[in-house]
Short mmCIF file of C-alpha atoms in Angstrom, two decimals:
data_model
loop_
_atom_site.label_atom_id
_atom_site.label_comp_id
_atom_site.label_asym_id
_atom_site.label_seq_id
_atom_site.Cartn_x
_atom_site.Cartn_y
_atom_site.Cartn_z
CA UNK A 9 0.00 0.00 0.00
CA UNK A 10 1.54 3.29 -1.12
CA UNK A 11 1.69 6.17 1.39
CA UNK A 12 -1.28 8.07 -0.10
CA UNK A 13 -3.43 4.94 0.11
CA UNK A 14 -2.16 4.33 3.63
CA UNK A 15 -3.29 7.79 4.75
CA UNK A 16 -6.64 7.32 2.99
CA UNK A 17 -7.18 4.02 4.84
CA UNK A 18 -6.51 5.80 8.14
CA UNK A 19 -8.95 8.60 7.26
CA UNK A 20 -11.67 6.06 6.42
CA UNK A 21 -10.97 4.20 9.62
CA UNK A 22 -11.39 7.38 11.67
CA UNK A 23 -14.58 8.33 9.86
CA UNK A 24 -16.18 4.91 10.39
CA UNK A 25 -15.24 4.63 14.04
CA UNK A 26 -16.28 8.20 14.84
CA UNK A 27 -19.80 7.29 13.65
CA UNK A 28 -20.09 4.53 16.28
CA UNK A 29 -21.35 5.88 19.64
CA UNK A 30 -19.71 2.95 21.47
CA UNK A 31 -16.27 4.02 20.27
CA UNK A 32 -14.42 6.33 22.65
CA UNK A 33 -11.06 6.52 20.94
CA UNK A 34 -8.78 5.65 18.05
CA UNK A 35 -5.04 5.46 18.62
CA UNK A 36 -2.67 4.95 15.70
CA UNK A 37 0.68 3.28 16.37
CA UNK A 38 4.11 2.99 14.79
CA UNK A 39 4.30 4.28 11.24
CA UNK A 40 0.50 4.62 11.21
CA UNK A 41 0.85 7.30 13.90
CA UNK A 42 2.23 9.81 11.40
CA UNK A 43 5.42 10.17 13.45
CA UNK A 44 8.75 9.41 11.74
CA UNK A 45 9.65 7.08 10.19
CA UNK A 46 6.58 7.53 8.03
CA UNK A 47 4.74 4.69 6.25
CA UNK A 48 6.07 3.28 2.99
CA UNK A 49 4.84 0.61 0.57
CA UNK A 50 5.58 -2.14 3.11
CA UNK A 51 3.95 -0.59 6.17
CA UNK A 52 0.94 -2.19 7.78
CA UNK A 53 -1.77 -0.51 9.86
CA UNK A 54 -1.33 -0.65 13.63
CA UNK A 55 -3.95 0.85 15.92
CA UNK A 56 -6.05 0.57 19.06
CA UNK A 57 -9.79 1.08 19.21
CA UNK A 58 -11.13 2.15 22.61
CA UNK A 59 -14.77 1.42 23.40
CA UNK A 60 -17.32 1.70 26.15
CA UNK A 61 -17.19 -1.29 28.53
CA UNK A 62 -18.94 -4.28 26.99
CA UNK A 63 -18.69 -3.10 23.38
CA UNK A 64 -15.22 -4.52 22.68
CA UNK A 65 -16.27 -7.97 21.56
CA UNK A 66 -18.74 -6.66 19.01
CA UNK A 67 -15.93 -4.88 17.17
CA UNK A 68 -13.65 -7.89 17.46
CA UNK A 69 -16.21 -10.27 15.97
CA UNK A 70 -17.91 -8.10 13.34
CA UNK A 71 -15.25 -6.48 11.16
CA UNK A 72 -17.65 -4.62 8.90
CA UNK A 73 -16.41 -1.34 10.36
CA UNK A 74 -12.98 -1.78 8.76
CA UNK A 75 -12.27 0.00 5.46
CA UNK A 76 -12.69 -2.34 2.47
CA UNK A 77 -14.06 -5.09 4.71
CA UNK A 78 -15.18 -7.01 1.61
CA UNK A 79 -11.53 -7.33 0.60
CA UNK A 80 -10.45 -9.21 3.74
CA UNK A 81 -8.73 -12.50 2.85
CA UNK A 82 -7.85 -13.65 6.38
CA UNK A 83 -8.66 -12.56 9.91
CA UNK A 84 -7.89 -14.22 13.21
CA UNK A 85 -7.71 -13.46 16.92
CA UNK A 86 -4.06 -13.03 17.82
CA UNK A 87 -4.60 -12.30 21.52
CA UNK A 88 -7.55 -11.91 23.85
CA UNK A 89 -7.86 -8.29 22.73
CA UNK A 90 -6.13 -8.15 19.35
CA UNK A 91 -6.61 -9.31 15.78
CA UNK A 92 -4.67 -9.54 12.56
CA UNK A 93 -6.45 -8.87 9.29
CA UNK A 94 -4.86 -9.58 5.91
CA UNK A 95 -6.43 -8.06 2.81
CA UNK A 96 -6.40 -9.63 -0.62
CA UNK A 97 -4.06 -6.82 -1.71
CA UNK A 98 -1.48 -8.04 0.80
CA UNK A 99 -2.03 -5.14 3.18
CA UNK A 100 -2.03 -6.08 6.87
CA UNK A 101 -3.94 -4.47 9.73
CA UNK A 102 -2.95 -5.30 13.31
CA UNK A 103 -5.17 -3.86 16.01
CA UNK A 104 -6.59 -4.36 19.46
CA UNK A 105 -9.94 -3.32 20.88
CA UNK A 106 -9.88 -2.22 24.52
CA UNK A 107 -12.11 -0.47 26.97
CA UNK A 108 -10.49 2.36 28.94
CA UNK A 109 -9.28 0.15 31.79
CA UNK A 110 -7.89 -2.51 29.45
CA UNK A 111 -5.59 0.07 27.83
CA UNK A 112 -3.26 -0.45 30.79
CA UNK A 113 -2.41 -3.90 29.36
CA UNK A 114 -0.81 -2.39 26.26
CA UNK A 115 2.82 -1.55 25.50
CA UNK A 116 3.53 1.26 23.04
CA UNK A 117 6.17 3.56 21.63
CA UNK A 118 5.11 5.96 18.83
CA UNK A 119 1.43 6.80 18.92
CA UNK A 120 -1.12 9.46 18.02
CA UNK A 121 -4.61 9.82 19.49
CA UNK A 122 -6.93 10.57 16.55
CA UNK A 123 -10.22 10.28 18.45
CA UNK A 124 -10.74 10.94 22.15
CA UNK A 125 -14.21 10.99 23.70
CA UNK A 126 -12.98 10.13 27.20
CA UNK A 127 -9.54 10.41 28.82
CA UNK A 128 -7.82 8.27 26.17
CA UNK A 129 -4.89 10.70 25.77
CA UNK A 130 -3.90 10.84 29.45
CA UNK A 131 -4.26 7.07 29.78
CA UNK A 132 -2.03 6.49 26.75
CA UNK A 133 0.59 8.77 28.27
CA UNK A 134 0.54 6.53 31.36
CA UNK A 135 0.87 3.45 29.16
CA UNK A 136 3.89 4.96 27.45
CA UNK A 137 5.53 5.70 30.80
CA UNK A 138 4.81 2.14 31.92
CA UNK A 139 6.36 0.80 28.71
CA UNK A 140 9.53 2.77 29.33
CA UNK A 141 9.65 1.64 32.97
CA UNK A 142 9.29 -2.01 31.91
CA UNK A 143 12.25 -1.85 29.53
CA UNK A 144 15.02 -4.38 30.26
CA UNK A 145 17.56 -3.35 32.84
CA UNK A 146 21.22 -2.62 32.16
CA UNK A 147 22.94 -5.01 29.77
CA UNK A 148 25.50 -7.40 31.25
CA UNK A 149 28.03 -7.52 28.39
CA UNK A 150 29.91 -10.53 29.75
CA UNK A 151 26.66 -12.54 30.01
CA UNK A 152 25.63 -11.56 26.48
CA UNK A 153 29.07 -12.50 25.13
CA UNK A 154 29.00 -15.84 26.93
CA UNK A 155 25.56 -16.64 25.60
CA UNK A 156 26.64 -15.68 22.08
CA UNK A 157 29.66 -18.00 22.18
CA UNK A 158 27.78 -20.95 23.65
CA UNK A 159 24.90 -20.51 21.20
CA UNK A 160 27.43 -20.78 18.38
CA UNK A 161 29.01 -23.90 19.89
CA UNK A 162 25.73 -25.71 20.49
CA UNK A 163 24.11 -24.52 17.25
CA UNK A 164 27.04 -25.61 15.10
CA UNK A 165 27.20 -28.95 16.88
CA UNK A 166 23.53 -29.65 16.42
CA UNK A 167 23.75 -28.72 12.77
CA UNK A 168 26.64 -31.17 12.31
CA UNK A 169 24.69 -33.88 14.13
CA UNK A 170 21.84 -33.49 11.67
CA UNK A 171 19.58 -31.30 13.81
CA UNK A 172 19.67 -28.72 11.08
CA UNK A 173 16.67 -26.60 12.08
CA UNK A 174 17.78 -26.33 15.69
CA UNK A 175 21.27 -25.39 14.49
CA UNK A 176 19.92 -22.66 12.24
CA UNK A 177 17.82 -21.25 15.08
CA UNK A 178 20.61 -21.16 17.66
CA UNK A 179 23.06 -19.50 15.29
CA UNK A 180 20.84 -17.19 13.25
CA UNK A 181 18.42 -16.23 16.04
CA UNK A 182 20.02 -17.02 19.41
CA UNK A 183 23.61 -15.90 18.81
CA UNK A 184 22.55 -13.01 16.57
CA UNK A 185 20.12 -11.71 19.21
CA UNK A 186 22.93 -11.51 21.76
CA UNK A 187 25.17 -9.80 19.21
CA UNK A 188 22.47 -7.22 18.49
CA UNK A 189 22.16 -6.52 22.22
CA UNK A 190 25.91 -5.92 22.42
CA UNK A 191 25.81 -3.66 19.36
CA UNK A 192 22.98 -1.57 20.81
CA UNK A 193 24.61 -1.36 24.23
CA UNK A 194 27.64 0.35 22.74
CA UNK A 195 25.66 3.25 21.29
CA UNK A 196 25.31 6.71 22.76
CA UNK A 197 21.73 7.91 23.37
CA UNK A 198 22.02 10.17 20.33
CA UNK A 199 23.21 7.37 18.03
CA UNK A 200 20.52 5.04 19.38
CA UNK A 201 17.76 7.52 18.49
CA UNK A 202 16.48 5.71 15.36
CA UNK A 203 16.16 2.36 17.14
CA UNK A 204 12.89 0.79 18.23
CA UNK A 205 12.51 0.23 21.98
CA UNK A 206 10.09 -2.69 21.56
CA UNK A 207 11.86 -4.67 18.81
CA UNK A 208 15.67 -4.60 19.25
CA UNK A 209 16.45 -5.47 15.63
CA UNK A 210 14.30 -2.82 13.95
CA UNK A 211 16.16 0.04 12.25
CA UNK A 212 19.58 -1.20 13.32
CA UNK A 213 20.60 -0.29 9.76
CA UNK A 214 20.07 3.39 10.57
CA UNK A 215 22.02 3.41 13.82
CA UNK A 216 24.87 1.07 12.78
CA UNK A 217 24.86 0.82 8.97
CA UNK A 218 28.25 -0.88 8.56
CA UNK A 219 27.68 -3.49 11.28
CA UNK A 220 24.11 -4.14 10.15
CA UNK A 221 25.29 -4.69 6.57
CA UNK A 222 27.95 -7.11 7.78
CA UNK A 223 25.40 -9.00 9.83
CA UNK A 224 23.02 -9.13 6.87
CA UNK A 225 25.77 -10.68 4.75
CA UNK A 226 26.52 -13.20 7.50
CA UNK A 227 22.90 -14.30 7.68
CA UNK A 228 22.91 -15.06 3.95
CA UNK A 229 25.71 -17.64 4.39
CA UNK A 230 25.32 -21.37 5.08
CA UNK A 231 24.85 -21.89 8.80
CA UNK A 232 28.40 -22.91 9.76
CA UNK A 233 29.88 -20.07 7.72
CA UNK A 234 27.31 -17.79 9.30
CA UNK A 235 28.51 -18.89 12.75
CA UNK A 236 32.09 -17.93 11.87
CA UNK A 237 30.99 -14.58 10.44
CA UNK A 238 28.92 -13.76 13.54
CA UNK A 239 31.90 -14.65 15.71
CA UNK A 240 34.21 -12.45 13.63
CA UNK A 241 31.86 -9.48 13.86
CA UNK A 242 31.44 -9.91 17.61
CA UNK A 243 35.22 -10.04 18.10
CA UNK A 244 35.61 -6.92 15.99
CA UNK A 245 33.05 -4.74 17.77
CA UNK A 246 33.69 -5.85 21.38
CA UNK A 247 37.11 -7.54 21.48
CA UNK A 248 37.50 -7.04 25.23
CA UNK A 249 34.58 -9.42 25.90
CA UNK A 250 36.07 -12.46 24.17
CA UNK A 251 39.17 -13.87 25.93
CA UNK A 252 41.57 -15.82 23.72
CA UNK A 253 41.05 -19.19 25.48
CA UNK A 254 37.29 -18.95 24.95
CA UNK A 255 37.73 -17.97 21.32
CA UNK A 256 40.11 -20.87 20.77
CA UNK A 257 37.59 -23.28 22.29
CA UNK A 258 34.82 -22.00 20.02
CA UNK A 259 37.08 -22.18 16.97
CA UNK A 260 37.93 -25.81 17.77
CA UNK A 261 34.27 -26.74 18.09
CA UNK A 262 33.35 -24.94 14.86
CA UNK A 263 36.14 -26.84 13.07
CA UNK A 264 34.85 -30.15 14.45
CA UNK A 265 31.33 -29.30 13.35
CA UNK A 266 32.52 -28.35 9.87
CA UNK A 267 34.45 -31.58 9.54
CA UNK A 268 31.48 -33.64 10.70
CA UNK A 269 29.03 -31.82 8.44
CA UNK A 270 31.40 -32.23 5.51
CA UNK A 271 31.57 -35.97 6.04
CA UNK A 272 27.84 -36.38 6.33
CA UNK A 273 27.43 -35.61 10.04
CA UNK A 274 28.62 -37.40 13.16
CA UNK A 275 27.10 -37.60 16.59
CA UNK A 276 30.56 -37.61 18.15
CA UNK A 277 31.25 -34.11 16.89
CA UNK A 278 28.29 -32.46 18.50
CA UNK A 279 27.36 -31.10 21.89
CA UNK A 280 24.22 -32.11 23.71
#
């Protein structure tokens, strides 16, 4: 959906919900909020609908209030309060329907209140403060580095054993997640400005373009090569966290895994 169509969808959404006396508020989220970064051709629609108590389920079950409801290809309840709706065009709408008290269950970053017939705005401000307060505590770099190294060891070993999917997950998701945490932890508040505080991987390319590009290239490699590339990047960005004996141990295990995978896999080469 191109930006002009995205804005038109939002305007129709507001118009339809404003006509329903049970609706107390409409809150747009993320790129739908109109706050930078703005929507592009790949942006979905994220929003909250706030209703009078008891009216929530009607809007969750009967989706006729959505723009282009006839074009819905798939809809399902994602959570007790939220739904995902996929249109035949490929456009996605993700939303939740709350009453005023249920808003406290939400977690948000960028948002705009487009309709407020109660105290939706003040309550959303409280939700935002609660989201910030619930953010993870200070990063323990040594713990993150240790988890990264052991994820690589176990992931490579499982891959060599023949547990390919588990190996992929530990290397490409587990180890990479710890690397991303280390990358983010090294940023100043100013440099970290573009990052998302709910999804740690989002917009890493804007804050750390060179490292993000290197990580993107690593993820395109076969899993054992990916493990070596992730290790190399981690050593480069935070060398003080990776003592030589630990690096040597990881290198030995990666070599064993590569040898086992190259010969068709061997249980003796893998960790449990």
